[in-house]
Each structure stands twice: as structure tokens, then as C-alpha cells.
Amino acid sequence: MQQFFKLLIFFSFLFSQVHVNTNLFDQYKDVPVLGGNLKPSLQPPWDQEDFLESLSILEPQTLRWPGAEASNYFDWNKGTLMPCYKWTGASHPWDHIDNVNCGQQNDLCAADTEVQFPRSIQSELMAGTMKSANYVQNHASDYINALQTLGTTHNEPLIPFFVLNVLSPEYFDPDFVEFDSNCVLIDPEPVNTIGQQLDSIADLTAGMDEIFIQLSNEPWHNQTYKDAIWPNASAYFESMISIAESIDLHPGLQHAKVGLFADVHSPDIEDDGCGSGNYDTLRCTWNDSMHIVLSNNNAYELFDAFSIHKYTGLKNMQIPLNLNDDCEPIDDVWDSLRTDTLISSYTDCQMSYLIKWMIITRDQLFDIFAGGGGYDGLYESIFGSHSEKDLWMTEYDIMLDSEDFAFNKDYSNGWAHALYNLYTTMKYMTEVPNLKVLIQNNAVGYSGGYRLIDTYSYVDDVNGTNNSKYHGYWQNGLEFRHLVSNSFLGLSPKGETMRLLNQLAWRNNDVAEIHFNPSQVDSTEVRGYDDNSYYAKDLYGWAFDQGDFLFMNISNDTLSIVLEAD
């Protein structure tokens, strides 16, 4: 008996027919919770209709809040970024004229040993001059209300995913502190404490079945503003044990799953330059330090999951120089093609090879994760002897979301990126053990095609662009920190493919890769700069437990697929 299914054809510009049949399914794996990141430094107003409509169209199962690095200096008390954190300038919200406390304090964050400033008790956090700003009231209650609203699509609320600010977050609110005649603080009460953050989560999620709490964001980054608090990996893990104990004992957080940050860089995973003089040894020894601290403190049971992030670039490739109209090689002459060249100038055939090369590089990555290339592999490094723990992947993509990278990488926009991202996501789902949460970077961010929700700036570019930008903000003749203003017109190509996968995730519990018969599916040769040959198949597919199927056709043909039912 044969069953025929409607197919999703992602990439095709010729119209020959290829007949494929298969019933070779791999082992089924649990479908993880799928979602995206919400960057607090770029958060739109929670009542902005086009923002909420775009999120509703995306159909995520969770949203990570407050996501990205800004969670390390997010103020849960005021619903914005913390004052006086990574910079030395004044840091009130955009609508607040900097006030003067105790007669002399024009700048509450200035370094002055003769005057008592509200944050001088945490002077270790005042290093650095990087500024970032968020002007939207962005409280945990706004986030939870949005999750409940978005959940009406499936009559089921989205699962909350919180990132705690655990990097010495408490401070004295400059708007409420009192000083005596000698500029000494009178009975100050700190705000934004870890305990207050946990109480807020408990109150807002009472009655829910499950929530996720992640402890910090990328603590393994060797950044100046963290040095005095987490000078090494052990300092992070030891302090997280104390916080996890608080969560474990909190009567309102018994439904919380707690995630601790591991890392994907280690000599056991792949060389990454570990051991060389110019590489940060903090990350190279991160996982080893984690297991030592957890073992010494008998603390494994306090954590439900290990969290990781993974970003990659794209290697250059070689493709046949002379191709016919069907993109097939005419001779055996190969030409180097740089992937950092403007892909807008690529021919259709070159774009076809680029997509295949992206697929090949993902296969290489996951082979290394599994212990290929002479390394022990990612999973051994992270889990050690505790293979029962879950894994949370909470940021991943082809390039970092920053001015130095995303703006200048054309392959991180458009449909080539979308196909790459979908394939990467499916590889995580079918190959990574114990994957519980899989979160895209980002729902909103700096570069349009890099995000799930496509955004156009409109402050000084009336017609809009595909990149959100910072713009100067002025009030009462004073210039404040830059503001990002966005208009949401729909989903990016990356978002469109993830919308399809999100719909499948809502309907299904398990997924398996389909292994097609090699004699029935063609492959294309692409060479690396090392002159080695690699091959990408024309067709990839996945089966879901409720009878759904997802196919990716990256060939130049329209493929007709017949599935034989047992």
C-alpha cells in the first residue's frame, strides 16, 4: 500500500521529475520546546500591535526573556536596563532628566572616592564604557501577559523561559535613597535582588505546570564587567549552586526547571586553538571546571539541564567553473568562490552550490559534536557521567548578531540562510541527545534577515531598511542614549521556515530523520579550500509521530516523493 503526501518544496527553479520512495526512518526523538530570544535592549512596546501579530504568526512555544547579553544587566525592578552598570555615564531612562542627589552628584555613576554614590558599593561593575539602552517598560508581568495572549492560538499558554540576572544585580535606587548631612546612605534597601526576581517569577507563574529558569547568559565570555565577580569558571559555578539551592527551597518554584551554562569550546570537543597563547583558556577549561565544582559540592541534583550556545561562520568553497543550464559541470575545472562576496552577484547555479555547501558544513559540525575528527565530542564534555540531564540550546546561528558581523555577511539574510537554519535546527532535533529546549537567535535583533521577525527602521529612513538601527534621541535640548524604533511587517525568510516547523512542533511529540535510498537521491560534489570533496544530497526529510512530514529539496529539480507505508 502506498500513501501520497503533499510536499513542501523549498528550492527549485527547474521542472524535471525525480521519483523517490522510502520507508527508512531513523530512531524517533522527542521534539524539543521551540522558541526565540527577546533582546531587552531592543524590546518593542508590549502593546505594539504589529509586533504581537508577528509573534502570533510565528507560533513559538516559548520566548526567552530577558534574552541575550543584556539579561546580565537587566533591572527586573524597573523593567529596563540597570543604572550604572557597564558604563560611567548617567543612565536614567530616556524620559527622566538626570537628577542631583546630595547636592554634588551630577553623574550618579562617576568614579569619585570623596562622595558616596548609590552604586559605589558595587564599584567592580562600573568598568567599561559600552552603552546600551532600552526605553520600553519591560516587566516580567508584561512578558507573562504576552505569553498568555500568544497561547490562545493553540489554547495553551507558552512555556515561560526566564534568564536571571545573577551577576551581582542588586543596587540602591537613586530615586529613593536618603543621605545624611555627610552624604552617607540612610538604611538603604537594595532592589533587583536575586530573591526578588525569584519571588516575581513565583507569583506570575503560580498554577503553571512547568517553567524554565536559566542562570545568566554566556558567563564564559571573558568580559571586563564580569571579572571582579566571576574571575574564573569556578566562581560562576559555586555562586550558581547557592542560587539553585534557593530555587529548590522556594515553595513557589517547585515547577521550575533550572539550567546551568556549559560551553561548546573545549580541547575535548574540537581544538579551537585551546592551549595556544592567544586563546582564552577560560572557555577551554569551562566544562572541566563545571564537573569539578558540581562533584565536589554534590550539587548535580540541583540542576535539570546544561545550557549551551553555538555560533559559526561559513568556510569558503570550490565549485565547477563551467556549468550548463542545469547547473551540472561541463568539465573538471574548479573555481574558488568566497562566501564573504556579495551573494547578490551570484548566479542561480552559484546560489545552488552555496546552499549545498551550507548543508555540508552543518554535517561536519555535528560529526565533530558526536566525536568525529579524533575528538571525544561535545556530549561527553557536557554530560560527563550524568547523561540523564537535559540540554538547552538557547542561541545558535550562522553568525553573531552585531554590527561587525551580521551587517556584512550577506549569507546571513534571505532564503539561503533560512534553509541553512532549518537544516541546522533539524540536525539539533534529531542528533543531539536529551535536547529539551531549542531557541533561535533572535525574535528581534539588529539585522533583519537574521531575526525571526523582519523589521524595518523608520526614524531617519522613511522607506525603511532591513536593519534596525540606533538613532539619537533628544528631549528638552538634551541628547540621550540612542533608541531603536522598528516597524514589523511580517516574518523574515528564516522566520517563515521556523513558522512551519513550529506548527509541526505544536502537533507532534516525536521526530525522526528519513534516510532515503542513495540510489534514488542524487548528490552534488562541492570542494573545500583544502581540495577535499564533499557531497550534499538533493533531498532531506523528517517524519513526525502524528503522520506529518517535512521535506527540503535543495536540488534544481521538482521532486515527486512516494512514501511506502508498512
XYZ file of C-alpha atoms in Angstrom:
566
model
C 0.000 0.000 0.000
C 1.283 3.440 -0.845
C 0.362 6.794 0.678
C 0.876 10.118 -1.062
C 1.606 13.300 0.847
C 1.668 16.925 -0.122
C 5.238 18.140 -0.264
C 6.907 21.331 0.804
C 9.438 22.244 -1.895
C 11.775 24.958 -0.659
C 14.191 25.482 -3.526
C 13.508 24.727 -7.150
C 13.893 26.528 -10.447
C 13.788 23.699 -12.982
C 10.968 21.278 -13.584
C 12.229 17.772 -14.290
C 10.732 14.913 -12.301
C 12.540 12.517 -9.952
C 10.703 9.596 -8.356
C 11.748 8.691 -4.802
C 10.279 6.156 -2.420
C 11.399 5.175 1.047
C 10.335 3.837 4.397
C 13.753 4.105 6.040
C 13.073 6.102 9.193
C 15.697 6.708 11.844
C 15.040 6.442 15.600
C 12.389 8.867 16.833
C 13.498 11.646 19.193
C 11.443 13.950 21.409
C 10.540 17.241 19.768
C 12.067 19.984 21.962
C 10.319 23.161 23.022
C 10.921 25.658 20.200
C 11.199 29.414 20.604
C 13.097 32.644 20.093
C 15.040 35.248 22.052
C 13.655 38.612 23.159
C 16.520 41.105 23.458
C 15.672 43.633 26.212
C 17.944 46.253 24.664
C 15.705 46.216 21.556
C 12.327 45.354 23.090
C 9.349 46.928 21.270
C 6.397 48.141 23.374
C 4.359 45.194 24.554
C 1.176 46.777 23.202
C 2.607 47.359 19.694
C 0.109 45.524 17.523
C 2.356 44.639 14.577
C 4.968 43.185 16.959
C 2.429 40.939 18.696
C 0.814 39.977 15.383
C 4.172 38.867 14.006
C 4.877 36.803 17.122
C 1.440 35.236 16.799
C 2.122 34.287 13.166
C 5.447 32.737 14.215
C 3.684 30.366 16.675
C 6.616 29.744 19.055
C 6.234 27.504 22.093
C 8.396 29.718 24.294
C 10.220 33.052 24.247
C 13.434 33.525 26.208
C 13.190 36.645 28.389
C 15.186 38.740 29.022
C 17.367 37.183 26.323
C 20.918 37.816 25.163
C 23.726 39.594 26.976
C 21.576 42.423 28.322
C 19.983 39.928 30.731
C 23.238 40.235 32.697
C 22.459 43.865 33.467
C 18.672 43.875 33.324
C 16.676 45.594 36.051
C 13.643 43.490 36.982
C 12.579 46.208 39.416
C 12.144 48.970 36.833
C 11.664 46.807 33.745
C 14.630 48.277 31.894
C 18.411 48.092 31.843
C 20.130 48.714 35.165
C 21.622 52.112 36.031
C 25.385 52.495 36.290
C 26.290 49.053 35.071
C 28.699 48.736 32.166
C 29.322 52.427 31.619
C 30.387 55.501 33.538
C 27.790 57.926 32.185
C 24.352 58.756 33.559
C 21.837 56.016 32.892
C 18.306 57.087 33.664
C 15.541 56.024 31.242
C 15.036 58.259 28.229
C 12.155 60.240 29.782
C 13.955 61.051 33.031
C 16.172 64.120 33.392
C 19.249 63.125 35.421
C 18.584 64.291 38.952
C 21.085 65.539 41.508
C 21.380 63.712 44.824
C 23.031 65.167 47.907
C 23.962 68.431 46.203
C 27.011 67.315 44.221
C 26.035 64.264 42.221
C 25.516 65.312 38.650
C 26.560 61.868 37.497
C 25.466 59.037 39.761
C 27.951 56.661 38.209
C 31.068 58.796 38.177
C 34.129 57.413 39.926
C 34.645 59.666 42.953
C 36.212 58.405 46.161
C 35.252 61.513 48.148
C 31.499 61.327 47.657
C 29.201 58.387 48.449
C 27.313 57.367 45.321
C 24.321 54.988 45.324
C 26.198 52.293 43.397
C 29.651 52.806 44.900
C 29.032 49.676 46.946
C 29.406 47.802 43.642
C 32.236 49.715 42.053
C 33.505 46.499 40.454
C 30.644 46.745 37.985
C 31.462 50.195 36.687
C 34.304 49.210 34.379
C 33.946 49.745 30.667
C 32.271 52.362 28.509
C 29.933 50.312 26.319
C 26.424 51.761 26.389
C 23.151 50.102 25.566
C 19.661 51.350 26.180
C 16.082 50.172 26.376
C 13.323 52.731 26.808
C 10.327 50.421 26.979
C 8.735 49.398 30.243
C 9.542 45.711 30.074
C 8.450 43.966 33.254
C 8.087 40.253 33.880
C 4.327 40.784 34.105
C 4.294 42.249 30.563
C 6.152 39.195 29.342
C 3.810 36.710 31.025
C 0.717 38.548 29.753
C 2.107 38.350 26.219
C 2.773 34.606 26.537
C -0.793 34.038 27.650
C -2.145 36.108 24.771
C 0.000 34.279 22.217
C -1.065 30.937 23.662
C -4.681 31.472 22.636
C -3.761 30.269 19.121
C -3.388 26.707 20.456
C -5.479 27.104 23.616
C -2.298 26.513 25.584
C -0.032 29.180 27.127
C 3.550 29.394 26.001
C 6.074 27.999 28.483
C 7.897 30.845 30.293
C 11.667 30.874 29.944
C 13.431 33.305 32.290
C 17.074 34.366 32.332
C 18.019 35.514 35.834
C 20.298 38.480 36.379
C 22.729 36.769 38.745
C 25.782 38.972 38.167
C 25.599 40.964 41.439
C 22.302 42.547 40.335
C 21.189 44.387 43.480
C 21.588 48.151 43.717
C 20.236 51.146 45.614
C 17.604 53.031 43.638
C 18.910 56.613 43.212
C 15.345 57.917 43.135
C 14.575 56.648 46.634
C 17.796 56.659 48.651
C 18.271 59.095 51.546
C 21.527 60.674 52.682
C 22.550 62.243 55.963
C 24.469 65.524 56.209
C 27.718 63.712 55.427
C 26.363 62.115 52.240
C 26.098 58.702 53.907
C 23.217 56.467 52.859
C 20.491 56.065 55.499
C 19.156 52.493 55.880
C 19.274 51.674 52.178
C 17.196 48.772 50.843
C 18.609 47.093 47.742
C 16.353 46.398 44.788
C 16.620 43.895 41.922
C 17.964 41.210 44.224
C 18.013 37.595 43.091
C 15.442 36.790 45.768
C 13.116 39.482 44.427
C 13.494 38.143 40.895
C 12.595 34.647 42.084
C 9.583 35.931 44.024
C 8.331 37.697 40.888
C 8.634 34.516 38.858
C 6.833 32.509 41.535
C 3.944 34.974 41.736
C 3.491 35.290 37.980
C 3.696 31.569 37.184
C 1.620 30.191 40.057
C -0.504 27.304 38.823
C 1.591 26.589 35.738
C 2.875 23.090 35.076
C 6.446 23.914 34.074
C 8.778 26.884 33.648
C 12.452 27.283 32.741
C 14.988 29.360 34.674
C 18.430 29.910 33.170
C 21.267 31.202 35.331
C 22.894 34.115 33.474
C 23.761 34.498 29.805
C 27.088 33.313 28.404
C 29.056 33.599 31.664
C 32.061 32.053 29.896
C 32.633 35.256 27.918
C 35.735 36.905 29.321
C 34.318 40.440 29.631
C 35.662 43.222 31.821
C 32.443 43.965 33.653
C 32.279 40.354 34.916
C 35.896 39.992 36.030
C 35.572 41.097 39.641
C 32.587 38.818 40.260
C 33.435 35.749 38.187
C 37.229 35.830 37.762
C 37.172 32.171 36.743
C 34.767 29.393 35.870
C 34.675 28.016 39.402
C 33.425 31.343 40.759
C 30.405 31.173 38.454
C 29.536 27.574 39.283
C 29.945 28.000 43.042
C 27.664 31.043 43.105
C 25.094 29.261 40.920
C 24.923 26.390 43.390
C 23.780 28.826 46.069
C 21.107 30.292 43.768
C 19.904 26.838 42.706
C 19.537 25.914 46.368
C 17.319 28.982 46.833
C 15.153 27.906 43.918
C 14.969 24.355 45.218
C 13.761 25.584 48.606
C 11.347 28.211 47.263
C 7.767 26.946 47.796
C 6.529 28.837 44.739
C 9.129 27.452 42.345
C 8.690 23.725 42.620
C 7.588 23.693 38.971
C 10.841 25.322 37.805
C 13.483 23.597 35.717
C 16.935 25.121 36.283
C 19.648 25.372 33.636
C 23.385 25.882 34.207
C 25.699 27.175 31.471
C 28.137 24.740 29.914
C 30.080 25.570 26.742
C 30.809 24.171 23.290
C 34.535 25.065 23.343
C 36.981 22.596 24.812
C 40.014 20.599 23.679
C 37.787 17.551 24.076
C 35.254 18.872 21.566
C 37.492 20.317 18.891
C 40.833 22.038 19.108
C 39.528 25.629 18.766
C 43.033 26.918 19.433
C 42.859 25.761 23.034
C 46.307 25.649 24.533
C 47.682 28.325 22.230
C 48.893 31.563 23.727
C 46.299 33.749 22.030
C 43.162 31.875 23.065
C 41.021 32.446 26.131
C 41.675 29.499 28.435
C 38.573 30.357 30.484
C 36.337 28.736 27.888
C 38.713 25.889 27.135
C 38.514 24.616 30.725
C 34.906 25.638 31.381
C 33.236 22.226 31.295
C 36.002 20.582 33.303
C 35.598 23.243 35.986
C 31.834 22.713 35.972
C 32.109 18.998 36.700
C 34.771 19.505 39.365
C 32.685 22.087 41.268
C 29.411 20.187 40.965
C 31.045 16.946 42.047
C 32.897 18.497 44.981
C 29.678 20.097 46.227
C 27.454 17.110 45.447
C 25.287 19.593 43.522
C 24.290 17.820 40.310
C 20.747 17.251 41.539
C 20.144 20.996 41.859
C 20.203 21.400 38.081
C 17.879 19.940 35.475
C 19.791 20.955 32.378
C 23.008 22.258 30.893
C 22.723 25.263 28.544
C 24.879 25.968 25.507
C 25.166 28.486 22.651
C 26.778 27.872 19.275
C 27.648 30.354 16.525
C 29.564 29.526 13.383
C 30.945 31.214 10.296
C 30.956 29.813 6.793
C 34.044 28.381 5.089
C 34.937 29.265 1.517
C 34.279 26.669 -1.171
C 35.241 25.493 -4.641
C 32.674 24.767 -7.339
C 32.960 23.783 -11.026
C 33.936 26.773 -13.126
C 31.874 25.828 -16.166
C 28.258 24.776 -15.653
C 25.476 24.039 -18.113
C 21.913 25.361 -17.893
C 21.061 22.568 -15.430
C 23.968 23.609 -13.155
C 25.869 20.445 -13.993
C 29.673 20.536 -14.538
C 30.827 20.712 -18.143
C 34.430 19.794 -17.296
C 36.671 19.118 -14.291
C 37.898 22.688 -13.827
C 37.219 24.015 -10.298
C 36.985 27.624 -9.181
C 37.342 29.128 -5.712
C 34.245 31.016 -4.525
C 34.433 33.161 -1.412
C 31.338 33.142 0.757
C 32.004 36.672 2.003
C 31.459 38.019 -1.532
C 28.178 39.772 -2.200
C 25.837 36.902 -2.922
C 23.552 39.297 -4.777
C 26.033 38.877 -7.631
C 25.851 35.071 -7.525
C 24.301 33.265 -10.471
C 21.442 30.839 -9.841
C 23.882 27.954 -10.088
C 26.337 29.534 -7.662
C 23.493 30.090 -5.194
C 22.517 26.441 -5.588
C 26.063 25.413 -4.683
C 26.122 27.846 -1.744
C 23.056 26.227 -0.195
C 24.557 22.774 -0.632
C 27.823 23.960 0.921
C 25.936 25.280 3.934
C 24.369 21.834 4.386
C 27.780 20.145 4.106
C 29.337 22.387 6.763
C 26.476 21.569 9.167
C 27.089 17.848 8.692
C 30.755 18.439 9.503
C 29.837 20.327 12.677
C 27.555 17.605 14.007
C 30.105 14.922 13.183
C 32.545 16.751 15.459
C 29.873 17.096 18.137
C 29.431 13.323 18.032
C 33.149 12.702 18.499
C 34.440 12.718 14.956
C 37.782 14.041 13.810
C 39.728 12.470 16.641
C 37.941 14.345 19.442
C 35.907 12.955 22.323
C 32.933 15.066 21.318
C 30.579 17.678 22.707
C 28.227 15.397 24.604
C 30.897 13.660 26.663
C 32.341 17.042 27.609
C 28.997 18.457 28.720
C 27.256 15.493 30.329
C 30.217 13.596 31.748
C 28.742 10.749 33.763
C 25.348 12.498 34.050
C 23.745 11.588 30.756
C 20.277 11.942 32.299
C 20.453 15.735 32.285
C 18.581 17.758 29.665
C 20.301 20.078 27.217
C 19.056 23.586 26.410
C 20.293 25.216 23.227
C 19.243 28.830 23.714
C 21.161 30.683 20.970
C 22.554 29.444 17.660
C 23.020 30.722 14.145
C 25.472 31.211 11.353
C 26.914 34.482 12.616
C 26.906 36.839 15.573
C 24.221 39.498 15.720
C 26.428 42.589 15.838
C 27.455 45.486 13.648
C 30.801 43.873 12.898
C 29.320 40.640 11.595
C 25.661 40.441 10.650
C 25.596 43.623 8.589
C 28.465 42.484 6.390
C 27.523 38.835 5.880
C 25.070 38.574 3.031
C 24.597 34.866 3.578
C 23.048 35.643 6.979
C 19.981 37.072 5.242
C 17.494 35.682 2.772
C 16.461 32.201 1.766
C 19.906 30.623 1.675
C 20.222 31.440 5.366
C 16.658 30.257 6.001
C 17.351 26.830 4.519
C 20.637 26.567 6.375
C 18.901 27.463 9.630
C 16.067 24.996 9.132
C 18.501 22.182 8.363
C 20.628 23.091 11.396
C 17.538 23.099 13.582
C 16.511 19.652 12.357
C 20.036 18.327 12.980
C 19.835 19.540 16.580
C 16.434 17.912 16.981
C 17.442 14.518 15.595
C 21.081 14.179 16.672
C 21.635 15.980 19.962
C 20.786 13.786 22.981
C 18.325 14.942 25.636
C 17.534 18.186 23.823
C 14.692 19.766 25.796
C 14.719 23.388 24.587
C 15.810 24.826 21.217
C 15.678 28.610 20.972
C 16.526 30.682 17.906
C 18.531 33.858 17.959
C 16.646 36.167 17.700
C 12.980 37.059 17.640
C 14.118 40.672 17.341
C 17.674 41.880 16.868
C 19.960 44.025 14.765
C 19.831 42.518 11.295
C 16.545 41.886 9.539
C 17.160 38.534 7.862
C 18.997 37.338 10.955
C 15.829 37.602 13.017
C 12.645 35.613 13.026
C 10.551 38.770 12.796
C 11.500 41.032 9.903
C 11.888 44.665 10.932
C 12.214 47.989 9.177
C 13.672 51.084 10.849
C 11.678 54.245 10.334
C 13.265 57.074 12.298
C 15.573 58.620 9.689
C 14.811 56.326 6.773
C 11.227 56.895 5.721
C 11.160 53.968 3.349
C 12.675 51.590 5.880
C 15.618 49.234 5.679
C 16.168 45.603 6.541
C 18.349 46.508 9.523
C 17.158 48.077 12.729
C 19.410 50.957 13.714
C 20.188 53.091 16.727
C 19.112 56.709 16.369
C 19.875 59.752 18.504
C 17.135 60.741 20.947
C 16.676 64.324 22.144
C 14.433 65.813 24.840
C 14.397 69.340 26.242
C 17.555 70.128 24.314
C 19.452 67.204 25.807
C 20.716 64.209 23.848
C 20.038 60.825 25.440
C 21.313 57.400 24.508
C 20.325 56.017 21.133
C 16.902 54.488 20.572
C 15.881 51.704 18.227
C 12.481 52.162 16.583
C 11.010 49.410 14.450
C 8.007 48.573 12.339
C 7.156 44.874 11.971
C 5.874 43.856 8.554
C 5.894 40.067 8.886
C 8.401 37.259 9.182
C 11.871 37.012 7.710
C 12.653 34.050 5.414
C 14.212 32.413 8.472
C 11.021 33.128 10.398
C 8.814 31.682 7.669
C 10.601 28.325 7.723
C 10.522 28.258 11.517
C 6.800 29.037 11.490
C 6.250 25.814 9.536
C 8.376 23.862 11.994
C 6.676 25.492 14.993
C 3.310 24.373 13.655
C 4.610 20.811 13.438
C 6.022 21.043 16.972
C 2.637 22.022 18.380
C 1.035 18.942 16.751
C 3.728 16.331 17.335
C 5.796 14.843 20.147
C 8.473 12.924 18.212
C 10.535 13.349 15.056
C 12.869 11.109 13.032
C 15.135 11.690 10.064
C 14.236 9.868 6.857
C 17.139 8.014 5.242
C 16.483 7.919 1.528
C 17.854 5.179 -0.679
C 21.117 6.610 -2.100
C 20.319 5.090 -5.493
C 17.153 7.187 -5.671
C 18.504 10.567 -4.489
C 21.299 12.330 -6.318
C 24.188 14.132 -4.604
C 26.295 17.114 -5.644
C 30.042 17.425 -5.154
C 31.400 20.606 -3.579
C 35.050 21.075 -2.667
C 36.588 22.925 0.228
C 39.635 25.170 0.009
C 41.571 22.074 1.136
C 40.664 20.467 -2.233
C 38.770 17.687 -0.445
C 35.467 16.620 -1.962
C 32.197 16.699 -0.018
C 28.670 15.781 -1.066
C 25.221 17.195 -0.387
C 22.090 15.207 -1.162
C 19.299 16.699 -3.224
C 16.621 15.819 -0.707
C 16.287 15.715 3.081
C 13.235 14.662 5.044
C 11.821 14.127 8.517
C 8.837 12.168 9.789
C 6.699 13.147 12.797
C 4.742 10.831 15.043
C 1.309 12.226 14.121
C 1.750 11.499 10.424
C 3.305 14.816 9.363
C 6.326 15.055 7.085
C 8.800 17.827 6.338
C 10.984 17.782 3.208
C 13.792 20.029 1.985
C 14.528 19.907 -1.728
C 17.823 21.698 -2.427
C 18.199 20.377 -5.960
C 17.420 22.186 -9.201
C 14.516 19.821 -9.900
C 10.974 19.346 -8.739
C 10.904 16.043 -6.878
C 7.922 13.727 -6.605
C 8.009 11.655 -3.415
C 6.126 8.439 -2.743
C 6.170 7.052 0.789
C 5.516 3.356 1.178
C 3.551 2.515 4.319
C 4.273 -0.725 6.172
